[in-house]
mmCIF file of C-alpha atoms in Angstrom:
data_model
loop_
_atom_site.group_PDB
_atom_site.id
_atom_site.type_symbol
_atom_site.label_atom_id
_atom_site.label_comp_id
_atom_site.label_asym_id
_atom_site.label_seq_id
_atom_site.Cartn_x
_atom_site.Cartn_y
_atom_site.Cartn_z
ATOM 1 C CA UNK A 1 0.000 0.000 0.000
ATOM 2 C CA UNK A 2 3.034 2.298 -0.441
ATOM 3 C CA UNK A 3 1.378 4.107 -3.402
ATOM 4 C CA UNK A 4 -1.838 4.791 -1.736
ATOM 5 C CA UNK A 5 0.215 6.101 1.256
ATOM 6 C CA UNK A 6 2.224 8.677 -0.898
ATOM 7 C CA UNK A 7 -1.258 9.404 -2.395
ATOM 8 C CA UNK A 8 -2.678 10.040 1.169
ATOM 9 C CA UNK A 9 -0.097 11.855 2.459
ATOM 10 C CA UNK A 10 0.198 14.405 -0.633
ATOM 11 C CA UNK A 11 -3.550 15.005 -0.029
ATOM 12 C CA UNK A 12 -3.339 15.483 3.341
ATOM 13 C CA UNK A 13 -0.587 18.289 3.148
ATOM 14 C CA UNK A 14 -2.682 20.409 1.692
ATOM 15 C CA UNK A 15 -4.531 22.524 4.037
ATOM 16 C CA UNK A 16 -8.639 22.474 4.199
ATOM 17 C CA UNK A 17 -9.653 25.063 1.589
ATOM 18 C CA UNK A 18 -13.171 27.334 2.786
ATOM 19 C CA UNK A 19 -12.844 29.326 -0.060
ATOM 20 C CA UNK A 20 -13.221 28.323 -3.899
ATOM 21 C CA UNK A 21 -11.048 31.440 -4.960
ATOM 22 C CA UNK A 22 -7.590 30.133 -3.840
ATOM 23 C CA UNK A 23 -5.656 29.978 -6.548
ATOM 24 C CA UNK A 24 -3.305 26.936 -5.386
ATOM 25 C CA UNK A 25 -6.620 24.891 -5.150
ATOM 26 C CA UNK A 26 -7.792 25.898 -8.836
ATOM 27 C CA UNK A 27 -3.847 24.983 -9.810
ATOM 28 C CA UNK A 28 -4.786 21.675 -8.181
ATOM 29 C CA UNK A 29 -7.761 21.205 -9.401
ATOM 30 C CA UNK A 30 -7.059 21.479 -12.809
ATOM 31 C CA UNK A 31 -4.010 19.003 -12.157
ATOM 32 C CA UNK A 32 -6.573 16.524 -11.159
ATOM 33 C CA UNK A 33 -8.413 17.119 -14.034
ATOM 34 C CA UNK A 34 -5.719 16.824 -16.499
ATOM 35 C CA UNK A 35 -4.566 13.333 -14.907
ATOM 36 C CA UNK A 36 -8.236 11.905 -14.394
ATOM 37 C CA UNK A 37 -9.688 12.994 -18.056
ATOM 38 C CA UNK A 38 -6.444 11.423 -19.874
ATOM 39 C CA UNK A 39 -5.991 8.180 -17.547
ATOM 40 C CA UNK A 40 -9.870 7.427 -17.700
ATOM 41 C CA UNK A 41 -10.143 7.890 -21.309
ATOM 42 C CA UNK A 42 -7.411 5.050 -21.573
ATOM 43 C CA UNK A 43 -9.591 3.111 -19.042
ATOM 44 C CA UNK A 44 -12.706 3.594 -21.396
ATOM 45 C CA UNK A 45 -11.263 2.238 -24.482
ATOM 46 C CA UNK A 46 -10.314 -0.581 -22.192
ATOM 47 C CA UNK A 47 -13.794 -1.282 -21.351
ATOM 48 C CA UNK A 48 -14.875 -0.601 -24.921
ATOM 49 C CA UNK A 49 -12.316 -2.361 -27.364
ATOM 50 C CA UNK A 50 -12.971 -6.031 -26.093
ATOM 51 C CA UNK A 51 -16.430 -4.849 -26.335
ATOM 52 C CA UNK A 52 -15.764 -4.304 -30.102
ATOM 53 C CA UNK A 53 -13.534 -7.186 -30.777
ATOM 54 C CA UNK A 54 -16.028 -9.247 -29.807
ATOM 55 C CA UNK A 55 -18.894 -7.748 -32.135
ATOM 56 C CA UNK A 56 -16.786 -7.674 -35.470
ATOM 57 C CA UNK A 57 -15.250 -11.892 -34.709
ATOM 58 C CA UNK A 58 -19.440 -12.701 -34.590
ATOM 59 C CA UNK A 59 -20.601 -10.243 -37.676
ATOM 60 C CA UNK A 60 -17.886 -12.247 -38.931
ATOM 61 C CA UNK A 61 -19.577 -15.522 -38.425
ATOM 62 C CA UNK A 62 -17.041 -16.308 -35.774
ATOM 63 C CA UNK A 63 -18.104 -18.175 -33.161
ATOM 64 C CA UNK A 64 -16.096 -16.810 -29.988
ATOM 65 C CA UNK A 65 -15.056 -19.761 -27.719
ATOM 66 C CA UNK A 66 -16.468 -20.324 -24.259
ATOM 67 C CA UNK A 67 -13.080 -19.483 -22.919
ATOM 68 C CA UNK A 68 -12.720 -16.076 -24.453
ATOM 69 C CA UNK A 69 -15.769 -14.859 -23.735
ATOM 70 C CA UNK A 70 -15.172 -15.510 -20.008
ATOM 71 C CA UNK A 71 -11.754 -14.169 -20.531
ATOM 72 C CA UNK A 72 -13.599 -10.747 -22.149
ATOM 73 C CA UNK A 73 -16.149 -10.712 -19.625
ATOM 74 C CA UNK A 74 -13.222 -10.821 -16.903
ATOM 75 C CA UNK A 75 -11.495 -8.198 -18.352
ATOM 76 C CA UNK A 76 -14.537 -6.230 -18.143
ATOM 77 C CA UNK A 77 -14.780 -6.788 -14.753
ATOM 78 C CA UNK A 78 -11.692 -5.895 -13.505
ATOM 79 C CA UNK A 79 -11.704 -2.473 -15.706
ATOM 80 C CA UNK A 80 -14.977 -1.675 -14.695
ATOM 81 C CA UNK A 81 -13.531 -2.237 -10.936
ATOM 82 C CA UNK A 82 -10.276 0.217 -11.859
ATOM 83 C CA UNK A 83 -12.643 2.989 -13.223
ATOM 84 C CA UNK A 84 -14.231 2.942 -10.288
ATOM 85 C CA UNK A 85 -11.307 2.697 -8.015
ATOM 86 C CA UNK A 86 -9.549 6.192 -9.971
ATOM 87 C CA UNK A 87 -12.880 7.560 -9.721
ATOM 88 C CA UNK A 88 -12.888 7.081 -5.779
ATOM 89 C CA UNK A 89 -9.354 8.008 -5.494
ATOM 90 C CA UNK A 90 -10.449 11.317 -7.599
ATOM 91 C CA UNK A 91 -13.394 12.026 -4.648
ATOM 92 C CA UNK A 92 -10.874 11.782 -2.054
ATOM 93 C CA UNK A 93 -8.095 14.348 -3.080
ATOM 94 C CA UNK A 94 -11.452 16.830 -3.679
ATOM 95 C CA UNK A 95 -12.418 16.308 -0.474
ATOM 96 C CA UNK A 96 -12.225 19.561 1.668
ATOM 97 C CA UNK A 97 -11.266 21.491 -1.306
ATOM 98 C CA UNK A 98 -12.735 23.929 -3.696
ATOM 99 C CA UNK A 99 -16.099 24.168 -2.307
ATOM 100 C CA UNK A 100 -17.688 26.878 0.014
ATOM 101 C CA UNK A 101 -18.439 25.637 3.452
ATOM 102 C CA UNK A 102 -21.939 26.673 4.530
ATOM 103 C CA UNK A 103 -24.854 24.994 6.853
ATOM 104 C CA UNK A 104 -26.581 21.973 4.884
ATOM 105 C CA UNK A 105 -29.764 20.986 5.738
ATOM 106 C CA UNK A 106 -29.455 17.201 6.181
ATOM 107 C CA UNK A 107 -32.995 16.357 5.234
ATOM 108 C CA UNK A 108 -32.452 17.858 2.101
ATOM 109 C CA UNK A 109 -28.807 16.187 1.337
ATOM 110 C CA UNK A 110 -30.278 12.742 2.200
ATOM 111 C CA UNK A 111 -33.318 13.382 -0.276
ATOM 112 C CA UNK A 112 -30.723 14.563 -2.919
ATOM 113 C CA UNK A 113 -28.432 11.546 -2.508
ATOM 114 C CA UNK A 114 -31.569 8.670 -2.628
ATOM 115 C CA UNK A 115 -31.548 10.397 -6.207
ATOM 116 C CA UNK A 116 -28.922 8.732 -6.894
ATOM 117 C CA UNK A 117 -28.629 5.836 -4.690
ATOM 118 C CA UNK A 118 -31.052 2.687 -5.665
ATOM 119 C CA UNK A 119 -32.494 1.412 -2.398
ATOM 120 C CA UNK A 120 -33.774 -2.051 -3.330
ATOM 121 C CA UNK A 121 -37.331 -2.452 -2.823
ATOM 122 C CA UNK A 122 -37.538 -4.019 0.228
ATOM 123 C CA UNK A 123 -35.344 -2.039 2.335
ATOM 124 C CA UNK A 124 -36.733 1.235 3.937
ATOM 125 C CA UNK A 125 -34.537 4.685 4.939
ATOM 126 C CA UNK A 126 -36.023 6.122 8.711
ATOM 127 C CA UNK A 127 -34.772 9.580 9.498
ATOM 128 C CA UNK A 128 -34.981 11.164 12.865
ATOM 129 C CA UNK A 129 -32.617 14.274 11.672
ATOM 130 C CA UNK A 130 -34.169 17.508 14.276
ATOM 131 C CA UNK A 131 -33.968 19.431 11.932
ATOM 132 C CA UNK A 132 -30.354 19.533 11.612
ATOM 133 C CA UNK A 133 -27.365 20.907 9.502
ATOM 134 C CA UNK A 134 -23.944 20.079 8.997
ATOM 135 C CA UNK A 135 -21.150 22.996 8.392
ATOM 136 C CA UNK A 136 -19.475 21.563 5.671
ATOM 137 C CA UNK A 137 -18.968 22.114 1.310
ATOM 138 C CA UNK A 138 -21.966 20.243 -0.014
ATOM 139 C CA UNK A 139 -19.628 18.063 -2.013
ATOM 140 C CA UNK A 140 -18.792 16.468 0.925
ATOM 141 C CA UNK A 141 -22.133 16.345 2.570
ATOM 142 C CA UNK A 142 -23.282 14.222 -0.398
ATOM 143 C CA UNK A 143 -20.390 11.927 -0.506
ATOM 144 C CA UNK A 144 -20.422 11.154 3.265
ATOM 145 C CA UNK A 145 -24.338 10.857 3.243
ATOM 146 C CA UNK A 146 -24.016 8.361 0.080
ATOM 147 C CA UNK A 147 -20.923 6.066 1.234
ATOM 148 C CA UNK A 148 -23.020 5.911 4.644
ATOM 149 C CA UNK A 149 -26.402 4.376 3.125
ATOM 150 C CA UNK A 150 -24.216 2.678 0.035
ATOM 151 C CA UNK A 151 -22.683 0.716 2.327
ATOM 152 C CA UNK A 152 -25.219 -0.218 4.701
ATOM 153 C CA UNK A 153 -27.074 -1.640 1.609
ATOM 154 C CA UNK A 154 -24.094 -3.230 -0.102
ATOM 155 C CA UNK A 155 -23.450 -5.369 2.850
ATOM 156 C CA UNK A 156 -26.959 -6.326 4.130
ATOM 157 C CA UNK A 157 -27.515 -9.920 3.983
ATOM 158 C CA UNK A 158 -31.202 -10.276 3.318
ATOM 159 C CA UNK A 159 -33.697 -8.922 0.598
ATOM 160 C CA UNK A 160 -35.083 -6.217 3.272
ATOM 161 C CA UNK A 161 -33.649 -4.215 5.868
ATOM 162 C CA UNK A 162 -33.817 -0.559 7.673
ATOM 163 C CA UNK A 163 -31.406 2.072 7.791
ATOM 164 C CA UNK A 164 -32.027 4.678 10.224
ATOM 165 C CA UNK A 165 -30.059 8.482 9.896
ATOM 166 C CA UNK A 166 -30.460 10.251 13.144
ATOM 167 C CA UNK A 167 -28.758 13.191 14.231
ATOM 168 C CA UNK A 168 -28.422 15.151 17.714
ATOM 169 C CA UNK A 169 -26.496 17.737 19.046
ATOM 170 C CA UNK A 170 -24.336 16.752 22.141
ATOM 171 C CA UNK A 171 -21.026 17.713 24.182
ATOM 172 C CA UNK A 172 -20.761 20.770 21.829
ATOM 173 C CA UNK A 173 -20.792 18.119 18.453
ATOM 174 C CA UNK A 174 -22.980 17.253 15.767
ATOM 175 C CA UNK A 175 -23.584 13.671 16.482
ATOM 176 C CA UNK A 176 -24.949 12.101 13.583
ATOM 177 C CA UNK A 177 -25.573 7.994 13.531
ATOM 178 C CA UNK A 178 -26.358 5.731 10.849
ATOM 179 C CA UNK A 179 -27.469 2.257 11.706
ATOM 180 C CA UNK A 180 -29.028 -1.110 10.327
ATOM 181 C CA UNK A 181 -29.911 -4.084 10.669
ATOM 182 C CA UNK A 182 -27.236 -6.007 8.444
ATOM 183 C CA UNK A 183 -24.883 -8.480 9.909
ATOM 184 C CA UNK A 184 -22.472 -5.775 11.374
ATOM 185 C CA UNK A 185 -19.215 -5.986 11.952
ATOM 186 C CA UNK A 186 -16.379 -7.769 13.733
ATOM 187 C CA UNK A 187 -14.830 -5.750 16.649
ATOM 188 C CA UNK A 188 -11.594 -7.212 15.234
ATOM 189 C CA UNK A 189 -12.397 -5.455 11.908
ATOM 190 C CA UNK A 190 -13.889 -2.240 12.831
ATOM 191 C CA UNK A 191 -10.687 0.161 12.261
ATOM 192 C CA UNK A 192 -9.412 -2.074 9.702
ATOM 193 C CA UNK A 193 -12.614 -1.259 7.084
ATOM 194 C CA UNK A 194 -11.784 2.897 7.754
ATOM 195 C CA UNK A 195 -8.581 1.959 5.573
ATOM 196 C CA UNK A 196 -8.233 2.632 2.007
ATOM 197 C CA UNK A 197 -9.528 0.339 -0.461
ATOM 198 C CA UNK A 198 -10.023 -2.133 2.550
ATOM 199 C CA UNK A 199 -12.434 -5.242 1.648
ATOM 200 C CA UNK A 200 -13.798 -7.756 4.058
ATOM 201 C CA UNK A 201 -15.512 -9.940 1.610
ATOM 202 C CA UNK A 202 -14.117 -10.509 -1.792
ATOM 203 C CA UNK A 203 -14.756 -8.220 -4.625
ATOM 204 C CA UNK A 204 -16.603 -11.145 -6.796
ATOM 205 C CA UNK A 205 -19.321 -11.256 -3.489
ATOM 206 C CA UNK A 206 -19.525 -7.415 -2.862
ATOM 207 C CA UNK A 207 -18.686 -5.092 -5.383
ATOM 208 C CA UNK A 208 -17.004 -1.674 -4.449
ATOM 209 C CA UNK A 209 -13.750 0.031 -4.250
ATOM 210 C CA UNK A 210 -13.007 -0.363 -0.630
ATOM 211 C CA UNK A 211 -12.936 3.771 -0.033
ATOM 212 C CA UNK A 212 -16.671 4.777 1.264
ATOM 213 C CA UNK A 213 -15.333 4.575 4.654
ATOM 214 C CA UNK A 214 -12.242 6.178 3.759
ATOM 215 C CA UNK A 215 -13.842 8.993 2.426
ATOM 216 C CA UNK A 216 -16.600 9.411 5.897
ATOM 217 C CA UNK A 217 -13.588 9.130 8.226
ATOM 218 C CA UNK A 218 -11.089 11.923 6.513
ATOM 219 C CA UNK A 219 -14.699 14.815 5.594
ATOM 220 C CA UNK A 220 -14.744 14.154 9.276
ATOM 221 C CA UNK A 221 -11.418 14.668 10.546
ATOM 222 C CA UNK A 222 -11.026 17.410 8.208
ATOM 223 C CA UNK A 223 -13.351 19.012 10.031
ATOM 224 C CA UNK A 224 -11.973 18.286 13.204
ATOM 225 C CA UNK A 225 -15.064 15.628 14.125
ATOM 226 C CA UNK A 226 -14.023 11.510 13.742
ATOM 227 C CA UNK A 227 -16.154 8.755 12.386
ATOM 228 C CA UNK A 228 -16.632 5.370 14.199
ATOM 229 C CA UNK A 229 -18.473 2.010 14.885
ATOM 230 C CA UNK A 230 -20.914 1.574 18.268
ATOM 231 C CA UNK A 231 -21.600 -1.141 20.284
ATOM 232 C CA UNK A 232 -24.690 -2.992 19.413
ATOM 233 C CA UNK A 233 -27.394 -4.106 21.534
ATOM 234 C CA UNK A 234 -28.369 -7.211 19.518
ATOM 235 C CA UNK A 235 -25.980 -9.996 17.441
ATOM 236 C CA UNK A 236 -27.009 -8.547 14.041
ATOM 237 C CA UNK A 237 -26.908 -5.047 13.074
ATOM 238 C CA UNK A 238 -24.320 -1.549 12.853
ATOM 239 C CA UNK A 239 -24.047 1.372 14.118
ATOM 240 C CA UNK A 240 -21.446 4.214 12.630
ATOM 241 C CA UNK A 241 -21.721 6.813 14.233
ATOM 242 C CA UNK A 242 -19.837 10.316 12.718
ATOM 243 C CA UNK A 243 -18.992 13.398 15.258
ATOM 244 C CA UNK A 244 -18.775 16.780 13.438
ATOM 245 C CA UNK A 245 -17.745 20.212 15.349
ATOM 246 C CA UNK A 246 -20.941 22.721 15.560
ATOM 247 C CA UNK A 247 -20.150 25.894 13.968
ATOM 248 C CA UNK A 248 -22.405 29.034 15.069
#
């Protein structure tokens, strides 16, 4: 993981941003963009060229072997799987950065994120939010909010299940929880799944890049809260509970 710690540590020298006018942040950003428009186009034709291979052998007439096409369809897999991995690393060097930091309602970032987030039918979101906001860029509101309910869907073990977002103000914190009723997780493993591109079942069960939790913990500490996992009351279920600073 020596990359990704160079990657981490690059990020993290950079100072939190407030203000979308910096100049050394729009240097940066444009940096980004430069490296993530020219390496994902490569990825692209990755995903596409096999694609197209395969469509001119059987205009052709040629019938593709059984062991190609599961070699193609592998290769799609895994490229698919990088996309999404330089996407995720992409989200987490923007996070803190070029965005204005402001009060978001949370009842209005969780309805804009289940815009984008397909809850399967049987599972239901409960909110219990106060009437709350969070002092942070939006950008960052959204991404925690969506890693957060992602994976407490990606990881549930049955066809229906509850999430519940509550949030309360405490000890001079924003103290906002998001639990289930999933299998939860093992004590053992509960730091170890905050790490980047971490995976505790294999990528062939559960599809994902490993960095949702990556990505809650640092648009936490960044703004000098922490995320972490609660004790649970029963053997199934998990609680993750994220403490933000309250800003007047």
């Amino acid at each position: 993981m020596k990359v990704w710690s160079q990657f981490n540590q690059a990020v993290a020298n950079r100072a939190p941003a407030p203000v979308e006018s910096d100049p050394s942040d729009q240097e940066f950003e444009k940096f980004i963009y430069l490296i993530s428009h020219d390496v994902r186009a490569s990825v692209r034709a990755l995903i596409e060229l096999p694609q197209w291979i395969e469509e001119d052998l059987l205009e052709e007439g040629r019938e593709l072997p059984a062991t190609v096409t599961r070699s193609i369809r592998m290769m799609n897999t895994h490229t698919f799987r990088l996309d999404r991995m330089l996407n995720d690393l992409l989200v987490h060097s923007r996070i803190s950065r070029m965005q204005t930091f402001r009060a978001n309602d949370l009842n209005a970032a969780i309805d804009t994120v289940l815009e984008k987030v397909t809850v399967p039918e049987g599972f239901k979101i409960e909110r219990e939010l106060n009437g709350h906001s969070v002092y942070m860029g939006e950008r960052d509101v959204l991404t925690m909010l969506e890693a957060s309910i992602s994976n407490s869907i990606k990881h549930h073990d049955r066809e229906s299940g509850t999430i519940r977002i509550s949030a309360q103000v405490g000890s001079g914190e924003l103290i906002l929880e998001i639990s289930d009723d999933g299998p939860g997780i093992d004590p053992e493993y509960r730091e170890k799944v905050f790490e980047a591109m971490a995976m505790l079942q294999p990528r062939d069960e559960v599809e994902g890049s490993g960095m949702g939790l990556t990505h809650i913990r640092k648009i936490a500490e960044d703004c000098g809260g922490n995320a972490e996992w609660l004790d649970v009351d029963t053997d199934r279920g998990s609680r993750l509970e994220i403490r933000l600073p309250l800003y007047s």
